[in-house]
CSV table of C-alpha atoms in Angstrom, one decimal:
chain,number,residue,atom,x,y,z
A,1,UNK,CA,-16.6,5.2,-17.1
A,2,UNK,CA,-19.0,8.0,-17.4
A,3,UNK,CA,-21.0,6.0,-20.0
A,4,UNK,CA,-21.6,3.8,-17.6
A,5,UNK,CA,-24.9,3.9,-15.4
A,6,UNK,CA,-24.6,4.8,-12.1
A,7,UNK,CA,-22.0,6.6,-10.0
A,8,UNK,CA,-18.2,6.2,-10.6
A,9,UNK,CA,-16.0,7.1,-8.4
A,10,UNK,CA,-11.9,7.4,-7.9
A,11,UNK,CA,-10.8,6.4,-4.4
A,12,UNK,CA,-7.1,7.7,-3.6
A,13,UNK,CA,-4.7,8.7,-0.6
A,14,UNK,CA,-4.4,12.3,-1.2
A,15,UNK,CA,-1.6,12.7,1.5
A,16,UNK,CA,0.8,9.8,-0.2
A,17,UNK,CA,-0.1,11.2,-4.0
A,18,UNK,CA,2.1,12.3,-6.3
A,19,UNK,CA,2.0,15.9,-7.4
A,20,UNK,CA,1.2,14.7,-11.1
A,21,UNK,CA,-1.7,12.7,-9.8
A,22,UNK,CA,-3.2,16.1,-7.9
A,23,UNK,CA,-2.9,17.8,-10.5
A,24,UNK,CA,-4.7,15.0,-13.0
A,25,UNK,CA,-7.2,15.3,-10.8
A,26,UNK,CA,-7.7,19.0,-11.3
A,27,UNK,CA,-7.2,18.8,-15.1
A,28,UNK,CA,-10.3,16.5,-15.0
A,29,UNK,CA,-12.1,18.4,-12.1
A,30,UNK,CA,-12.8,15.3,-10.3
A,31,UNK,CA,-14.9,16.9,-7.4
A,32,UNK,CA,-14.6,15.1,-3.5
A,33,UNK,CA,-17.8,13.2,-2.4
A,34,UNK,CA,-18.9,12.1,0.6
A,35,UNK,CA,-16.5,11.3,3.9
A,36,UNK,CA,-14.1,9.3,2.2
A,37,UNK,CA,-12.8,6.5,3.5
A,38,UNK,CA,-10.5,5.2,6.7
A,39,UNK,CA,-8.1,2.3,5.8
A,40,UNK,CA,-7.3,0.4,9.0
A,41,UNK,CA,-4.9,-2.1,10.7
A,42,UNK,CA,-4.4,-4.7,13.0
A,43,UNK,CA,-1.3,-7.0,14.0
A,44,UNK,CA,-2.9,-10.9,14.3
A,45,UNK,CA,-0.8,-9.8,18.1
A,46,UNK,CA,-3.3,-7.4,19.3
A,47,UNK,CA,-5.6,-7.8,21.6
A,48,UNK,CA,-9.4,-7.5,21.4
A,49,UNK,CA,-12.5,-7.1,23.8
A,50,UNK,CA,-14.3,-10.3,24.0
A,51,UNK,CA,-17.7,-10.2,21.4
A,52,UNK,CA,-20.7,-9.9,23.4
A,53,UNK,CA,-22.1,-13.4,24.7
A,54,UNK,CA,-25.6,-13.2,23.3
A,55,UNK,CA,-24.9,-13.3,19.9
A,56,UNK,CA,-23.5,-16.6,18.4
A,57,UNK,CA,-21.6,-16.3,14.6
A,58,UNK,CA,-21.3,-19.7,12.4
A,59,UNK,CA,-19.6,-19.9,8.9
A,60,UNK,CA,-22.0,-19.8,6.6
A,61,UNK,CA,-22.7,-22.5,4.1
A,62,UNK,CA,-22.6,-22.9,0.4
A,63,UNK,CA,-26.1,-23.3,0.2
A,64,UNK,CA,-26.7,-20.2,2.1
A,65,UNK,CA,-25.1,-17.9,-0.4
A,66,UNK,CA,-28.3,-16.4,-1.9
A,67,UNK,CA,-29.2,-15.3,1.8
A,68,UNK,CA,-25.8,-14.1,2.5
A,69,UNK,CA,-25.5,-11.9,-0.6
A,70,UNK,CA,-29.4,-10.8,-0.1
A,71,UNK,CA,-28.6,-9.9,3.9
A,72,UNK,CA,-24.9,-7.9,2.0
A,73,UNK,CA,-28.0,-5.8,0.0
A,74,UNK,CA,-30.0,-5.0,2.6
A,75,UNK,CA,-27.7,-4.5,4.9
A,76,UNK,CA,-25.8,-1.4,3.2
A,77,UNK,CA,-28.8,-0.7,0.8
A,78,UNK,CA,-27.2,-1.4,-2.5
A,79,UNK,CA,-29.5,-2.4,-5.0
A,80,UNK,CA,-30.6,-5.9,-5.4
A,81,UNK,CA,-29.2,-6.6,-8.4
A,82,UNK,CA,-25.9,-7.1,-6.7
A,83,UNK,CA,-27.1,-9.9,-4.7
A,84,UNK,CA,-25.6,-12.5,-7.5
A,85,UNK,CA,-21.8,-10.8,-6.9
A,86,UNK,CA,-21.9,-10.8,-3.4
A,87,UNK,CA,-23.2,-14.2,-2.9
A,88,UNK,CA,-20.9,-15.3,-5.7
A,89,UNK,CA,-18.2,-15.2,-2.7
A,90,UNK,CA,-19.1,-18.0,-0.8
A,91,UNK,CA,-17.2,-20.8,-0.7
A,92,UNK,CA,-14.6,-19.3,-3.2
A,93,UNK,CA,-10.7,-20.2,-3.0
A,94,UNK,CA,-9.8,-17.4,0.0
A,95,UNK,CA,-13.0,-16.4,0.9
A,96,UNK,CA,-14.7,-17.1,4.2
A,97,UNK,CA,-18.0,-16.0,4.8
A,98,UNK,CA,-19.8,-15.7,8.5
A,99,UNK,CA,-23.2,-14.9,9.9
A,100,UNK,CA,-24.0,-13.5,13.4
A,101,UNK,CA,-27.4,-15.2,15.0
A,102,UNK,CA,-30.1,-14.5,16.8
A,103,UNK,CA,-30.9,-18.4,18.1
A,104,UNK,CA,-30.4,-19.4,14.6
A,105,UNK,CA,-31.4,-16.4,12.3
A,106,UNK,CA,-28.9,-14.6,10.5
A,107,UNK,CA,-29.1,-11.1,11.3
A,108,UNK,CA,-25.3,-10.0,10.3
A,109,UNK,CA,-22.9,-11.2,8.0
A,110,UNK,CA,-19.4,-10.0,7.6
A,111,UNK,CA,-16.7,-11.8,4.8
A,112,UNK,CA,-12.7,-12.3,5.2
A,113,UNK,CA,-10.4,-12.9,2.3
A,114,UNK,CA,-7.1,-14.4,3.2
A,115,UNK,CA,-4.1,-14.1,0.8
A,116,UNK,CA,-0.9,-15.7,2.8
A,117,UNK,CA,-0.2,-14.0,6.2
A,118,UNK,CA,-2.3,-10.7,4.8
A,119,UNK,CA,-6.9,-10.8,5.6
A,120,UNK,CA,-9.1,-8.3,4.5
A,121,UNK,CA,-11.8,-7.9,6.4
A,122,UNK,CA,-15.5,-6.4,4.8
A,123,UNK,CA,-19.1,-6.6,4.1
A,124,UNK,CA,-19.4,-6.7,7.8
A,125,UNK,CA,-23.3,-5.3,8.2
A,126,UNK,CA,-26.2,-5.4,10.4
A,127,UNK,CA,-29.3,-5.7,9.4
A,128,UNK,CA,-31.2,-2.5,10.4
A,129,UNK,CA,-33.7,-3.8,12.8
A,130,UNK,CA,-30.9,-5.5,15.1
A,131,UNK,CA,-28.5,-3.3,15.0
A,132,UNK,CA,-26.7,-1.7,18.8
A,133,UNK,CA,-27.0,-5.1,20.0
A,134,UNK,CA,-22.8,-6.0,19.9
A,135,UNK,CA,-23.4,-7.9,16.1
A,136,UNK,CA,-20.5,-6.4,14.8
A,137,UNK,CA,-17.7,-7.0,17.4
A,138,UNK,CA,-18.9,-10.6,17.3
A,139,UNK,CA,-17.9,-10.8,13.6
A,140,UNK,CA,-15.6,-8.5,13.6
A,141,UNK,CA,-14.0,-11.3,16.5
A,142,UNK,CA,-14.8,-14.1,14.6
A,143,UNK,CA,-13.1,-13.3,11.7
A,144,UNK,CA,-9.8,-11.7,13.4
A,145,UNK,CA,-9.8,-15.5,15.3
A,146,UNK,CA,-10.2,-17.2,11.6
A,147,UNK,CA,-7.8,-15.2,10.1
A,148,UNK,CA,-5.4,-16.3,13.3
A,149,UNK,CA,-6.0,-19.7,12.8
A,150,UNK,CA,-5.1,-19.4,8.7
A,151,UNK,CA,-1.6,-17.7,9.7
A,152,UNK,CA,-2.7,-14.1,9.3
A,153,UNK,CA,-0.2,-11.5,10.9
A,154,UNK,CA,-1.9,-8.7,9.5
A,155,UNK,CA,-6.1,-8.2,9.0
A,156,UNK,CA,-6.8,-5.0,7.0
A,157,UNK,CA,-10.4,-3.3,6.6
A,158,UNK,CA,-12.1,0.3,5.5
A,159,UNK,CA,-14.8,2.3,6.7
A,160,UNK,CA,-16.1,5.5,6.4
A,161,UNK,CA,-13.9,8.4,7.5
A,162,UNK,CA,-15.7,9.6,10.7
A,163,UNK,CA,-17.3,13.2,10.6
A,164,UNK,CA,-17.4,16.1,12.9
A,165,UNK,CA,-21.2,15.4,14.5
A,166,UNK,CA,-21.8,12.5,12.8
A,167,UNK,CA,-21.9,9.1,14.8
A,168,UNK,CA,-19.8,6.5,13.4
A,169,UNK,CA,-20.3,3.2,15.1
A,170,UNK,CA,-18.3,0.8,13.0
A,171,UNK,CA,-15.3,3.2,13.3
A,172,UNK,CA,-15.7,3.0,17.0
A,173,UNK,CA,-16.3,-0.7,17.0
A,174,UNK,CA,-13.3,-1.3,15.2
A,175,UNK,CA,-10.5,0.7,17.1
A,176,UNK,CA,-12.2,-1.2,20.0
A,177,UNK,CA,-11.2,-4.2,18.7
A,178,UNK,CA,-8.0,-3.7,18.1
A,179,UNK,CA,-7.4,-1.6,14.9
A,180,UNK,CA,-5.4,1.8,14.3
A,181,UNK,CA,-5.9,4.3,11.3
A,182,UNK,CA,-3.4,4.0,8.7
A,183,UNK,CA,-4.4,6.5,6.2
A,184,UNK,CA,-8.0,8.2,4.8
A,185,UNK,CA,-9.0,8.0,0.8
A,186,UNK,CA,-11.1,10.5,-0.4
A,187,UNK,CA,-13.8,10.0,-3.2
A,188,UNK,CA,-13.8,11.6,-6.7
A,189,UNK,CA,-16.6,11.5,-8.2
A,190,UNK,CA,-15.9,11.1,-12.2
């Protein structure tokens, strides 16, 4: 992997880790980076807050994938030459894709991948300029009521670990909506 361009990194939950994998971690002096990030839960039972009322989500169409996996870029500023992965997902066996509107312009997105009575939820983003407006409770609603509908009993998602000082929003939004922290995984950067 470090051959590789770009960053690489090794995600794991310190606190359940085997001794031999600490210490493999020190052998290769694998260095933490960044937050880390907070695995969280939610029974299909809980309930939510209602999404705000102004803003409308639809699915979003197989034709639309291109804009999907272009908003998925811009959104968390990855570089655009992911655009073909991300909008790769639409319409695929277990995917569901959704936008949130403004009238009828996209200006969120946010994907669900349902595997039997288990959904992940992610690539829930905002695009910068309409962000604080209640964008991500609508699709974070929208896809806890799709994942209902498919037989989901248990909708898992991550974000990053929230930091002393440092506003985290989609934490926030999250725990509001119904979902408890099960466990943090920290970043090694190879």
């Amino acid at each position: 992997m470090r051959g590789k361009a770009g960053n690489r990194f090794v995600q794991l939950n310190v606190d359940a880790a085997s001794e031999e994998v600490r210490n493999w971690i020190q052998t290769k002096d694998l260095h933490e980076h960044g937050p880390g990030w907070a695995k969280l839960t939610r029974s299909a039972s809980s309930s939510s807050l209602e999404s705000p009322g102004r803003v409308h989500t639809r699915r979003v169409k197989v034709d639309e994938a291109l804009l999907f996996g272009s908003m998925m870029c811009k959104g968390f500023n990855f570089p655009l030459t992911l655009v073909s992965l991300w909008s790769a997902i639409v319409g695929k066996e277990g995917w569901s894709c959704f936008f949130a509107l403004d009238g009828e312009t996209p200006i969120g997105i946010g994907a669900i991948y349902v595997s039997g009575t288990f959904a992940w939820l992610g690539g829930g983003t905002t695009l910068p300029e309409f962000r604080n407006r209640g964008v991500q409770k609508a699709l974070i609603q929208i896809r806890t009521d799709y994942g209902i509908t498919q037989g989901v009993s248990t909708f898992v998602v991550e974000t990053e670990v929230p930091s002393l000082g440092k506003p985290n929003i989609s934490y926030e939004n999250l725990r509001k909506m119904g979902f408890q922290r099960a466990y943090n995984r920290k970043n090694f950067k190879l």
